[in-house]
Coordinates of C-alpha atoms in Angstrom, one line a residue:
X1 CA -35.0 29.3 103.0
X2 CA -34.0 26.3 105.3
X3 CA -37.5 25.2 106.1
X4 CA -40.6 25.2 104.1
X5 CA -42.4 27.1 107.3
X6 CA -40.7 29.8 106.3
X7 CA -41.8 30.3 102.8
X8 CA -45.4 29.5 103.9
X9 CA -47.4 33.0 103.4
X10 CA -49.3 33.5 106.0
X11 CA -52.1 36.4 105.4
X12 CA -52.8 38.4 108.7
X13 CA -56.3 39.6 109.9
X14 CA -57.2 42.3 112.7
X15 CA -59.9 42.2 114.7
X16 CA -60.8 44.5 118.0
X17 CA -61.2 42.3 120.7
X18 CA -63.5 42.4 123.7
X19 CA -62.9 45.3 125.9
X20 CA -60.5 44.2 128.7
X21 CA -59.9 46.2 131.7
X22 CA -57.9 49.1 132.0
X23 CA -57.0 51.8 134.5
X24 CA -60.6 54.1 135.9
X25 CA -58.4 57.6 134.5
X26 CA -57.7 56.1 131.1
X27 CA -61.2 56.6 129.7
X28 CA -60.7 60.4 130.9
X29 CA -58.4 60.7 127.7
X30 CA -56.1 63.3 129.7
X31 CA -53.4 62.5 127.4
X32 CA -55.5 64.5 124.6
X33 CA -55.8 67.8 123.7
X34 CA -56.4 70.2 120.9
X35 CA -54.4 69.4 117.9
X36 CA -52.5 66.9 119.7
X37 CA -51.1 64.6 123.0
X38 CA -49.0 65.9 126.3
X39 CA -48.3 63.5 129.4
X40 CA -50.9 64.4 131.8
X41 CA -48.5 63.3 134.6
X42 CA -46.7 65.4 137.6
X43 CA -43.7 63.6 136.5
X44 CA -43.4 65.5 133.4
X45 CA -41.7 69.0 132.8
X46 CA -41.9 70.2 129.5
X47 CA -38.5 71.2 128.0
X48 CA -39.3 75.3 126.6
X49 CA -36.3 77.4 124.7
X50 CA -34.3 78.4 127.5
X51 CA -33.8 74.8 128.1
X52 CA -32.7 74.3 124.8
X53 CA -30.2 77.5 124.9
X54 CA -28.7 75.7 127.6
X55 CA -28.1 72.6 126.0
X56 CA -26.4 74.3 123.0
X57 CA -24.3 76.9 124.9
X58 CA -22.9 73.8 126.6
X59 CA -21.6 72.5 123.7
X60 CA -20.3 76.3 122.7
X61 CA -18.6 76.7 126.0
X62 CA -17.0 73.7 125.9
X63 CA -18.9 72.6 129.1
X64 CA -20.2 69.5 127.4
X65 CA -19.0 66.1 127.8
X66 CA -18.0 64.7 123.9
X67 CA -18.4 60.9 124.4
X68 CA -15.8 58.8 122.8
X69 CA -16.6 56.6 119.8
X70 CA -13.2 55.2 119.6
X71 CA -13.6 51.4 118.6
X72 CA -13.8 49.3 120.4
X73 CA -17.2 50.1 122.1
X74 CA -20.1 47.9 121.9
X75 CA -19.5 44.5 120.2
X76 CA -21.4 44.1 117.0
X77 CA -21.9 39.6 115.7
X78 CA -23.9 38.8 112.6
X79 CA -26.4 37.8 114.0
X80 CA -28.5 34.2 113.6
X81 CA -31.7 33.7 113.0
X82 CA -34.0 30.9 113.1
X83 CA -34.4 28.8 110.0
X84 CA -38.3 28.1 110.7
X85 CA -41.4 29.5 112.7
X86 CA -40.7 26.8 115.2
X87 CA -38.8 27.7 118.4
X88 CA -39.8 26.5 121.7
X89 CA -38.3 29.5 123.6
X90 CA -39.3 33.3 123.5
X91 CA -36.0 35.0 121.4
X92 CA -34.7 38.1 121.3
X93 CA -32.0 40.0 118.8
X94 CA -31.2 43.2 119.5
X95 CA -30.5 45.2 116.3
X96 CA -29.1 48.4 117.9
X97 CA -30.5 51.0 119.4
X98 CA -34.1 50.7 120.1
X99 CA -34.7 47.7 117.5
X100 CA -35.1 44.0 118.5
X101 CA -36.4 41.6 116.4
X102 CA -38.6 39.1 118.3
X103 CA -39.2 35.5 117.5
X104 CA -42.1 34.1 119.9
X105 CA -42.7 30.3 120.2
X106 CA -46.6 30.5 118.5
X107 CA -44.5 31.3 115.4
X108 CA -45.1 35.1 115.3
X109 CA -42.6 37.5 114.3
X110 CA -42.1 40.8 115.6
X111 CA -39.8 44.0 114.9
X112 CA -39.8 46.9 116.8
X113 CA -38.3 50.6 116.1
X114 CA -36.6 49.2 112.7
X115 CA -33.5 52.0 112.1
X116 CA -31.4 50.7 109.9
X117 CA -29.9 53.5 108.2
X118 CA -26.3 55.2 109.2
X119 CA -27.7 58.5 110.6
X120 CA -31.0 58.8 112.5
X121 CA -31.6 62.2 110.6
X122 CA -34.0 63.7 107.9
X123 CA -31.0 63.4 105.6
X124 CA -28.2 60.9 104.7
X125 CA -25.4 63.9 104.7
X126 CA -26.1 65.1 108.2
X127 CA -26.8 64.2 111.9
X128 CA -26.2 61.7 114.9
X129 CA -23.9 58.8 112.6
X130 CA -23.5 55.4 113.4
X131 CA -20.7 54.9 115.7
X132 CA -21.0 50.8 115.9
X133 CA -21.8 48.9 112.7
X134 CA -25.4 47.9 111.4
X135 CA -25.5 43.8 112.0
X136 CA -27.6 43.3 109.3
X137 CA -29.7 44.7 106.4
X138 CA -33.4 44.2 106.1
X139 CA -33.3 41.6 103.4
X140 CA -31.4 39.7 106.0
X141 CA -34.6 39.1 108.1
X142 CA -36.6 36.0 107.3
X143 CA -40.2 37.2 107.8
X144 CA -41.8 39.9 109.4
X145 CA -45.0 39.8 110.6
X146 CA -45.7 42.8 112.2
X147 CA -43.5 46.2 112.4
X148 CA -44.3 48.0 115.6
X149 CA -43.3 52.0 116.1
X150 CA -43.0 53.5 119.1
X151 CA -43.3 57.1 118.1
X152 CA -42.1 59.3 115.3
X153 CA -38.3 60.4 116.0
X154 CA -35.6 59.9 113.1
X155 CA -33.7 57.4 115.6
X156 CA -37.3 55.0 115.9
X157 CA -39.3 55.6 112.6
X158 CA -37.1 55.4 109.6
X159 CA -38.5 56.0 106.0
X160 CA -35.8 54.3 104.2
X161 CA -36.5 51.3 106.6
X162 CA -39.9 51.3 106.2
X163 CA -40.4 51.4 102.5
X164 CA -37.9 48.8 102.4
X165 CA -39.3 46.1 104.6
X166 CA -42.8 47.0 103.1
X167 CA -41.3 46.5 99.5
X168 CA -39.5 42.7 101.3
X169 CA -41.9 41.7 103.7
X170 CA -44.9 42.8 101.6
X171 CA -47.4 40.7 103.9
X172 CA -46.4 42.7 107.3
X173 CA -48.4 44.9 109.1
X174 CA -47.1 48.2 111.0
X175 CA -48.4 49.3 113.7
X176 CA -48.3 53.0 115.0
X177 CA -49.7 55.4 117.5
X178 CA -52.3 57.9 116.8
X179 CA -51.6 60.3 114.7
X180 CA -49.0 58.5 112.0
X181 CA -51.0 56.7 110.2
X182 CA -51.4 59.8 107.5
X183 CA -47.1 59.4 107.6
X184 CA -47.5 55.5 106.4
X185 CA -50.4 56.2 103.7
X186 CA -48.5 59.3 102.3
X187 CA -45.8 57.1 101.8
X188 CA -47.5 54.2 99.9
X189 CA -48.2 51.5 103.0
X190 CA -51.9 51.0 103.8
X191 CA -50.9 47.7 106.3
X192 CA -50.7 50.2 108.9
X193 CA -53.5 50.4 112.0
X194 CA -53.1 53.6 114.5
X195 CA -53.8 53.0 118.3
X196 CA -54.7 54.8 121.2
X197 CA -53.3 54.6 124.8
X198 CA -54.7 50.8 125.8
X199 CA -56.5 50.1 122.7
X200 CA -56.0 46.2 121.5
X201 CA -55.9 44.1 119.0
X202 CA -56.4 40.7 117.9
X203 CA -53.8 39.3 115.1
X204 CA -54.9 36.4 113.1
X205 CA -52.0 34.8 110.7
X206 CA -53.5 32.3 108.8
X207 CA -50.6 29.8 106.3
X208 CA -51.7 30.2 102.5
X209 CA -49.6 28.8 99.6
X210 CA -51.4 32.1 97.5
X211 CA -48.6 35.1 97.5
X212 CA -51.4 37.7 98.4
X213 CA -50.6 40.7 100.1
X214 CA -53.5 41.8 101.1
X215 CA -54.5 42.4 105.0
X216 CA -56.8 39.4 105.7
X217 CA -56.7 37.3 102.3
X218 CA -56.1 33.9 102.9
X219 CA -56.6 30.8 99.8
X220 CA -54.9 27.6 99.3
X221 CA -54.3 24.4 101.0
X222 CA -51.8 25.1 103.5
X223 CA -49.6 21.7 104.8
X224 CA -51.1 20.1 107.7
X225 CA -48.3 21.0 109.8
X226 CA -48.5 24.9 109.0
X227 CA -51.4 26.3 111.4
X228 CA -52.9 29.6 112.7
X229 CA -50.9 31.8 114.5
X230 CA -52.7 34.5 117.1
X231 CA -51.9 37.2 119.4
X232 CA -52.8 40.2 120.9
X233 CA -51.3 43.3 120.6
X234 CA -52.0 46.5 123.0
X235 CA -50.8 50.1 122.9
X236 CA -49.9 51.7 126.0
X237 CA -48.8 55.0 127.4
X238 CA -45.5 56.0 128.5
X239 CA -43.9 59.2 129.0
X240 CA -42.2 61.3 125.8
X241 CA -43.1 63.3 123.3
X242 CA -42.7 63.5 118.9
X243 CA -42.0 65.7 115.9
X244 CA -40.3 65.4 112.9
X245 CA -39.7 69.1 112.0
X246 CA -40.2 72.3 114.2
X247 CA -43.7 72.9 114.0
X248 CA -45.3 69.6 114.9
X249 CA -44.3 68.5 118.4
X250 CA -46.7 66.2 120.0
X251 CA -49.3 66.4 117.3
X252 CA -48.9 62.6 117.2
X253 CA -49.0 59.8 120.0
X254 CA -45.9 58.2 121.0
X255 CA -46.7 54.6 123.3
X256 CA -45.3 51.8 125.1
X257 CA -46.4 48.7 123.5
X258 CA -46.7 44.8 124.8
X259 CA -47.4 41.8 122.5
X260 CA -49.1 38.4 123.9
X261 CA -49.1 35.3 121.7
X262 CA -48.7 31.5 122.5
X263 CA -48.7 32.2 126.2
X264 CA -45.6 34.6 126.0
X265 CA -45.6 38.2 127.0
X266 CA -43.6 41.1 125.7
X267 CA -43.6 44.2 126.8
X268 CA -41.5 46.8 124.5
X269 CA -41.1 50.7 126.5
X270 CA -39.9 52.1 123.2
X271 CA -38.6 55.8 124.4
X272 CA -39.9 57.2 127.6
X273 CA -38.7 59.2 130.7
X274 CA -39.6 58.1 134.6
X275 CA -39.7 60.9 136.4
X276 CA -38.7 64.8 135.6
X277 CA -35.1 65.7 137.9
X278 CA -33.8 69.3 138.5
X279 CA -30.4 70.7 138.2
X280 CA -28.4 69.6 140.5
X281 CA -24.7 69.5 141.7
X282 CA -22.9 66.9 139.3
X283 CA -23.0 63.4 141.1
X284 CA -25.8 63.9 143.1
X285 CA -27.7 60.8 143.8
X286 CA -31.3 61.7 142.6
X287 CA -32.6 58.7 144.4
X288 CA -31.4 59.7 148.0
X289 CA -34.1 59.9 150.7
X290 CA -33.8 63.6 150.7
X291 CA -35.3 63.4 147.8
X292 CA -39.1 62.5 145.9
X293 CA -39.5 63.6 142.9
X294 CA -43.0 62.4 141.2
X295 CA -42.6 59.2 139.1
X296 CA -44.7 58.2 136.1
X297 CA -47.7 56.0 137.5
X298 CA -48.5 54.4 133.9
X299 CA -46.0 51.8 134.4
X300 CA -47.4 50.6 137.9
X301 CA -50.6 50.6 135.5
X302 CA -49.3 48.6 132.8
X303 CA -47.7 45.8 135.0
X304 CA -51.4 45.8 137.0
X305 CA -53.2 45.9 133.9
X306 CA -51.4 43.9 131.1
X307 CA -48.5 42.3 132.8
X308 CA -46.9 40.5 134.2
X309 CA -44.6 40.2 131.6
X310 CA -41.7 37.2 130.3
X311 CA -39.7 39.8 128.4
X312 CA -38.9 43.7 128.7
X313 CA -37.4 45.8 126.1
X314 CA -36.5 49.2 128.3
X315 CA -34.5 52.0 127.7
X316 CA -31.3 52.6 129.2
X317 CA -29.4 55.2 127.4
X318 CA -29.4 58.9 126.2
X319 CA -30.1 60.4 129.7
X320 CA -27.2 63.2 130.2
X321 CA -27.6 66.1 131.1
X322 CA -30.2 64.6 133.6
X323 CA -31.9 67.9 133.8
X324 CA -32.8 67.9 130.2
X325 CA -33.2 64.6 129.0
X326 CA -34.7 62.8 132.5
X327 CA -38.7 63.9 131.7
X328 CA -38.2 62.4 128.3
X329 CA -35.5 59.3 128.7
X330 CA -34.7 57.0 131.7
X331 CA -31.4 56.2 132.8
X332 CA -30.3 53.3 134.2
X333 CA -31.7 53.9 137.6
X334 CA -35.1 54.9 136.2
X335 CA -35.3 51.8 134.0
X336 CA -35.0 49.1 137.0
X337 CA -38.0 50.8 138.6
X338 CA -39.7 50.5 135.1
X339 CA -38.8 47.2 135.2
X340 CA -40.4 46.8 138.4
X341 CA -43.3 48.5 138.2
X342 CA -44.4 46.7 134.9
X343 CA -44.0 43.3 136.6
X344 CA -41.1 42.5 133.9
X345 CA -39.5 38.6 135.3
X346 CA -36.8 39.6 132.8
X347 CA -35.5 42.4 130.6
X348 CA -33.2 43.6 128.3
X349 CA -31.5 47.2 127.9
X350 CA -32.0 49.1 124.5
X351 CA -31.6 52.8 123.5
X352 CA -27.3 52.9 123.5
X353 CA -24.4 51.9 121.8
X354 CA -25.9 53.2 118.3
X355 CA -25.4 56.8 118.0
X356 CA -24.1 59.5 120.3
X357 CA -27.8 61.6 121.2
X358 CA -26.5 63.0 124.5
X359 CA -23.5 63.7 126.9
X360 CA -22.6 60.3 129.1
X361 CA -19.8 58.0 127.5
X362 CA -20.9 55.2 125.3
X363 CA -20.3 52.4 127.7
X364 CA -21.9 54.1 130.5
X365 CA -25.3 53.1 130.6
X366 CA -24.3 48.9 131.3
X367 CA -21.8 50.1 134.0
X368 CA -25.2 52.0 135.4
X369 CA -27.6 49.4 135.3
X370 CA -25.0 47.1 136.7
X371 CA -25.1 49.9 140.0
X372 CA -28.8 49.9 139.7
X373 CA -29.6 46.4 140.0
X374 CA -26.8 46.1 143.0
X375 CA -28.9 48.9 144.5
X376 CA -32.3 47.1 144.3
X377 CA -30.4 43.3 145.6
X378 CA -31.5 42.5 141.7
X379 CA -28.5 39.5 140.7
X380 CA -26.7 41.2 137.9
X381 CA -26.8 38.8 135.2
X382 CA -29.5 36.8 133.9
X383 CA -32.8 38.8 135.1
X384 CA -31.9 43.0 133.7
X385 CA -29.2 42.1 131.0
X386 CA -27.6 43.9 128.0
X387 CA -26.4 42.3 125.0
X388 CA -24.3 42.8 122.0
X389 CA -25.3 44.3 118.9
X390 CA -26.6 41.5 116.7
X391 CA -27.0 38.9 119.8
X392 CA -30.0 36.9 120.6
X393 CA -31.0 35.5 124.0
X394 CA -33.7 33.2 125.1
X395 CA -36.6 32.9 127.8
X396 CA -38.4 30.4 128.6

């Protein structure tokens, strides 16, 4: 490595902090129920088997729009990571999809939704396949301190991924809603801690010269100019849903999460819908006074509660047919008001230009948010960007 920080092991420790204040419903726990979660809001509609015969016939009847993958699409760079733990800015990478890799100024380093395999599938012979290029392979990362999951679909939690950054980055930490933690043990990693809807914690990374991988070990006599790195981590709703196979939808948690540490703030939506929209006639501005559909209040909550926030990470992409997808994944218009109501001062788009999940054309969702952000007088560039594959931009 270019910098002795780098090499420096630094053994991480978890610790509950003291209760801070959340929302009056959230100790109701509405979000529970037997043998699973649901979204207790009026802005969800779950999605039965008629709604799913639909979907298909479309593609059967040729109704369907078939985006086109047809390079070039979204620009893919190798991207460039910092030599050391010392930055003075906030940085952000985006990795594809719904994966950024996250270098905060304390020193901590962060990676959410890690996917990087070439389908987002149960099996390497079938499903979605990449149609832009991976910018990098795990080995490629210099340290990972903590791996955080948003919920348990093939295109956010990957077991290839995962056993391979536990096997690299032996020392990191995952972190999971409730529910997947018995996914992590069964597959060999015990560095993982399950969260409820605003349940913290505190992370402790203390430098070591002793190559110990065990959660909280810490020996040696680190150099003077290695020191502690802290932060707080909490889990937060949003509004989706999880399975892996056909029998176990929503028997574990899916979350928002955000990520405090050396006076930065970074909130990460992983995969959520805004607000459940009907059928209606193609281009039919679901935003129009005529009409009010109910929106998801746990965003005005998060922003109130654990924001404001120097950094978003919010979905943009895999929205069409609006009728289907909307109770489960924002578009472009839905992510702005996320971006609002969490008290975001900045933000970046994720959730596109990886694999083809739903209908709209590949380019769409910037070309969206661009309308958006016109919409709400919010200046195009510089506060609710996207960026290429393998890019990193900074905050102060």
């Amino acid at each position: 490595m270019a910098s002795s920080a780098i090499t420096i092991l630094y053994a991480l420790s978890i610790s509950a902090p003291p209760v801070s204040s959340y929302p009056d419903d959230a100790g109701k726990k509405e979000h529970h129920v037997h043998g699973g979660f649901k979204n207790p809001w009026d802005s969800w509609r779950t999605i039965g088997f008629g709604d799913m015969w639909r979907l298909a016939s479309r593609q059967l009847n040729g109704h369907a729009n078939k985006p086109d993958t047809t390079p070039p699409t979204v620009p893919v760079r190798k991207p460039e990571f910092l030599p050391s733990r010392e930055t003075s800015k906030l940085r952000a990478t985006w990795l594809g999809h719904a994966c950024y890799y996250v270098e905060f100024p304390s020193g901590l380093r962060v990676l959410f939704d890690p996917v990087f395999e070439d389908r987002c599938s149960p099996v390497s012979w079938l499903g979605p396949k990449r149609f832009t290029e991976m910018p990098c392979e795990v080995r490629d990362l210099p340290v990972i301190d903590a791996v955080v999951i948003s919920h348990n679909h093939y295109d956010h939690l990957s077991y290839p991924t995962i056993k391979e950054i536990a096997k690299t980055h032996p020392n990191c930490h995952f972190f999971a809603p409730l529910g997947n933690k018995q996914w992590f043990t069964s597959s060999g990693i015990h560095n993982i801690t399950e969260l409820d809807w605003w349940d913290q914690r505190d992370i402790s990374l203390s430098p070591s010269h002793e190559s110990k991988v065990e959660v909280g070990n810490s020996t040696g006599s680190p150099p003077s100019s290695a020191t502690d790195i802290e932060a707080r981590i909490s889990c937060l709703p949003c509004q989706h849903t999880s399975n892996r196979g056909i029998f176990d939808r929503s028997k574990t948690l899916w979350a928002s999460w955000s990520i405090e540490s050396g006076g930065q703030n970074v909130y990460f939506a992983g995969d959520t819908g805004y607000r459940a929209v009907p059928d209606l006639p193609i281009g039919t501005d679901d935003y129009a006074p005529e009409f009010n559909f109910p929106s998801c209040p746990a965003f005005k909550q998060v922003g109130e509660f654990r924001g404001p926030f120097d950094l978003g990470l919010i979905p943009i992409g895999a929205y069409d047919p609006r009728w289907f997808m909307s109770p489960m994944h924002a578009d472009p218009h839905d992510a702005v008001r996320i971006f609002q109501d969490t008290k975001c001062r900045k933000a970046l788009g994720m959730h596109w230009g990886t694999w083809v999940l739903t209908e709209e054309d590949v380019l769409e969702p910037p070309q969206k948010l661009r309308e958006a952000l016109k919409r709400h007088e919010i200046p195009e560039d510089g506060v609710f960007d996207v960026c290429d594959i393998g890019e990193s931009r900074e905050f102060e």
